[in-house]
JSON list of C-alpha atoms in Angstrom, two decimals:
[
{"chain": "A", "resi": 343, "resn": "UNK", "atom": "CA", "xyz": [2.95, -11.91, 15.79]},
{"chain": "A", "resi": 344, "resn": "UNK", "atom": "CA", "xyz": [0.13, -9.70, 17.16]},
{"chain": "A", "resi": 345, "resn": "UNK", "atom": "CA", "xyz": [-2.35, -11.18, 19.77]},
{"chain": "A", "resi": 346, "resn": "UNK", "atom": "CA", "xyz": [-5.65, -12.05, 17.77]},
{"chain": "A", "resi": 347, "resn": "UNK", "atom": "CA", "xyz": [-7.35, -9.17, 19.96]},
{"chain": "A", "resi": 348, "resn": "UNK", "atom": "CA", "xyz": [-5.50, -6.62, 18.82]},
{"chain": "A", "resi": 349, "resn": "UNK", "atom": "CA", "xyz": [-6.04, -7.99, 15.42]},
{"chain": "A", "resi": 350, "resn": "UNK", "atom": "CA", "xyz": [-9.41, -8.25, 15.66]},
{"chain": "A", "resi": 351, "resn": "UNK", "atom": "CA", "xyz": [-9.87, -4.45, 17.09]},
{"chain": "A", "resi": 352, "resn": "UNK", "atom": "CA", "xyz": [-7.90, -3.06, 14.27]},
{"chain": "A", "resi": 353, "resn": "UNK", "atom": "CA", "xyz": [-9.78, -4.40, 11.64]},
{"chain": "A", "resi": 354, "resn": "UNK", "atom": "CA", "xyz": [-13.51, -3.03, 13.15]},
{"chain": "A", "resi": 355, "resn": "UNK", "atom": "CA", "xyz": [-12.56, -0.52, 10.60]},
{"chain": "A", "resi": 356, "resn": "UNK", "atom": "CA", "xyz": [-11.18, -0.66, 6.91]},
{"chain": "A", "resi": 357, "resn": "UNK", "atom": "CA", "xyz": [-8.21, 0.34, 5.34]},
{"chain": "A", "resi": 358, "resn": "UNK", "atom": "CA", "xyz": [-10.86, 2.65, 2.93]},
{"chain": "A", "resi": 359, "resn": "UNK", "atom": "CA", "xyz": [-11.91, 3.78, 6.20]},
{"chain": "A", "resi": 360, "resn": "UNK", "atom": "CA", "xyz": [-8.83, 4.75, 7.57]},
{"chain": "A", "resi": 361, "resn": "UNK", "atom": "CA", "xyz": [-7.46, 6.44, 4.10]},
{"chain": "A", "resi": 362, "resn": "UNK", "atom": "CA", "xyz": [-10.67, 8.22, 4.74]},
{"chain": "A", "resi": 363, "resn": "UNK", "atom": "CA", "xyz": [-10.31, 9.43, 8.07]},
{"chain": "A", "resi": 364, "resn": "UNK", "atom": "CA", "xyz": [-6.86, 10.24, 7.66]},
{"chain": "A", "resi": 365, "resn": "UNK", "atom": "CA", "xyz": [-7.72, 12.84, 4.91]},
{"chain": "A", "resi": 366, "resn": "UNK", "atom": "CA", "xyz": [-10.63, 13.91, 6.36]},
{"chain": "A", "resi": 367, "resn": "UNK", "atom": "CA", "xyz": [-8.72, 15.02, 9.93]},
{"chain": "A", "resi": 368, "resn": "UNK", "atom": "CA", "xyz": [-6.71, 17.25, 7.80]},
{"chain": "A", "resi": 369, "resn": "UNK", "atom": "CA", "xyz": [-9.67, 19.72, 7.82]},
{"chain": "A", "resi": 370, "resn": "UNK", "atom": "CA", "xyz": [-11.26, 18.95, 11.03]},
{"chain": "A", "resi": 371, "resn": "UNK", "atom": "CA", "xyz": [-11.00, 17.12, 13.68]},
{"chain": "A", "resi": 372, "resn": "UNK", "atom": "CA", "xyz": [-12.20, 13.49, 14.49]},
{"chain": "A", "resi": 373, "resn": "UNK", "atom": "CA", "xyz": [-14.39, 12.24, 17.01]},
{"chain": "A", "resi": 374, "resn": "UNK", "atom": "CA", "xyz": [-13.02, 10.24, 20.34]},
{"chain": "A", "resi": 375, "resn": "UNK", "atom": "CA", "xyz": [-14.25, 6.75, 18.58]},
{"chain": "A", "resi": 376, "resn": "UNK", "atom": "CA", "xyz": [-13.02, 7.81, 15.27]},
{"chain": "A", "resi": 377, "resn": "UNK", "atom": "CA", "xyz": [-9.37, 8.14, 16.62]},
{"chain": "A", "resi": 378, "resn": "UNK", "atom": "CA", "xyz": [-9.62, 5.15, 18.80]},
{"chain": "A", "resi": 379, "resn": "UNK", "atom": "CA", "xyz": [-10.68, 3.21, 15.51]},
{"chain": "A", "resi": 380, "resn": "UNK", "atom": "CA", "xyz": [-8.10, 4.13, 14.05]},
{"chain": "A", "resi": 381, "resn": "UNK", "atom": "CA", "xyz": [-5.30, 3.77, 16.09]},
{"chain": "A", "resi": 382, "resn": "UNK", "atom": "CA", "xyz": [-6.41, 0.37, 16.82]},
{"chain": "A", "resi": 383, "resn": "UNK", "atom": "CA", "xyz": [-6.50, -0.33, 12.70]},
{"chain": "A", "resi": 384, "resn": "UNK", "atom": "CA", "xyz": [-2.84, 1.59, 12.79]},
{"chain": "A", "resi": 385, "resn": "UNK", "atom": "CA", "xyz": [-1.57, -0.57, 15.18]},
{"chain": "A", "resi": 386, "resn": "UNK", "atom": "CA", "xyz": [-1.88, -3.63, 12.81]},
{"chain": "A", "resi": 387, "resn": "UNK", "atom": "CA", "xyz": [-1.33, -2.48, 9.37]},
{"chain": "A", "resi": 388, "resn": "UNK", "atom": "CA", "xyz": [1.93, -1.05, 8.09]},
{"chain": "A", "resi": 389, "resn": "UNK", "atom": "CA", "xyz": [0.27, 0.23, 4.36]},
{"chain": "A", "resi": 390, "resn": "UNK", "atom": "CA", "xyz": [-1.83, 2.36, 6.59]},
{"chain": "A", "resi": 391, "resn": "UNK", "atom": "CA", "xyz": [0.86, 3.76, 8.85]},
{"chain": "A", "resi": 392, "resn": "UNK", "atom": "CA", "xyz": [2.52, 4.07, 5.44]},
{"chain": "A", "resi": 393, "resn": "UNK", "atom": "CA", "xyz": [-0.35, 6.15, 4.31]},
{"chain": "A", "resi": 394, "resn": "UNK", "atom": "CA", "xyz": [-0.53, 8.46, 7.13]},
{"chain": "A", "resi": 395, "resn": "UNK", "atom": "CA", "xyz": [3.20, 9.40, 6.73]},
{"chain": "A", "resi": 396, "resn": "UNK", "atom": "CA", "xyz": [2.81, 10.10, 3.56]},
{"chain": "A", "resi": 397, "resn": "UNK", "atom": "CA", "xyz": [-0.16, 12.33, 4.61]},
{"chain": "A", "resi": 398, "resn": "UNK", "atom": "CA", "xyz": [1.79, 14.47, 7.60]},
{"chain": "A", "resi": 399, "resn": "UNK", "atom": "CA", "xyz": [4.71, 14.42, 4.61]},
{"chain": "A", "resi": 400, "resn": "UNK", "atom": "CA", "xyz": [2.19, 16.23, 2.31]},
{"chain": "A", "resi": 401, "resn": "UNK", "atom": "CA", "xyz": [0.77, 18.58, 5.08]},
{"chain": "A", "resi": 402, "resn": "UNK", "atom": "CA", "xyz": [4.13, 19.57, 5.96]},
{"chain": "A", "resi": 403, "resn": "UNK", "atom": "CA", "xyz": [4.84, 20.46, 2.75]},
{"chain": "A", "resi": 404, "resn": "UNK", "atom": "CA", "xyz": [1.62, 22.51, 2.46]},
{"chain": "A", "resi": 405, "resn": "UNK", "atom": "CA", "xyz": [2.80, 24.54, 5.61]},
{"chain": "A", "resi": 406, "resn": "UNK", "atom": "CA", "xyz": [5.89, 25.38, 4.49]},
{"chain": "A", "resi": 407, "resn": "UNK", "atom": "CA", "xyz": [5.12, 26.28, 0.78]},
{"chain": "A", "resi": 408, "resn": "UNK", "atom": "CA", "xyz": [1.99, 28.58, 2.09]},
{"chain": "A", "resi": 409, "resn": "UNK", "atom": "CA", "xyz": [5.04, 30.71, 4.77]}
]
């Protein structure tokens, strides 16, 4: 089990949030606090590391079909 800090910092921000950021890093790129946030929310929840595979999956696709 995680320590309750690390709990507690990844969960400052949303899994909305995250889902959010995640897209929105695909066109630019994030701010030092916005990556922090969400590493820290990464770190504790496995449908958001989920997500953002499934996101790098897609983008890699992208680059590939666009060659």
């Amino acid at each position: 089990m995680r320590n309750p800090i690390s709990r507690f910092l990844g969960h400052l921000v949303t899994c909305k949030d995250v889902s959010r950021l995640l897209s929105r890093q695909q066109e630019a790129p994030l701010t030092g606090w916005e990556r922090i946030r969400m590493k820290w929310h990464l770190a504790v929840c496995r449908m958001c590391r989920v997500f953002e595979q499934q996101m790098r999956f897609v983008e890699e696709a992208m680059r590939r079909y666009r060659r």
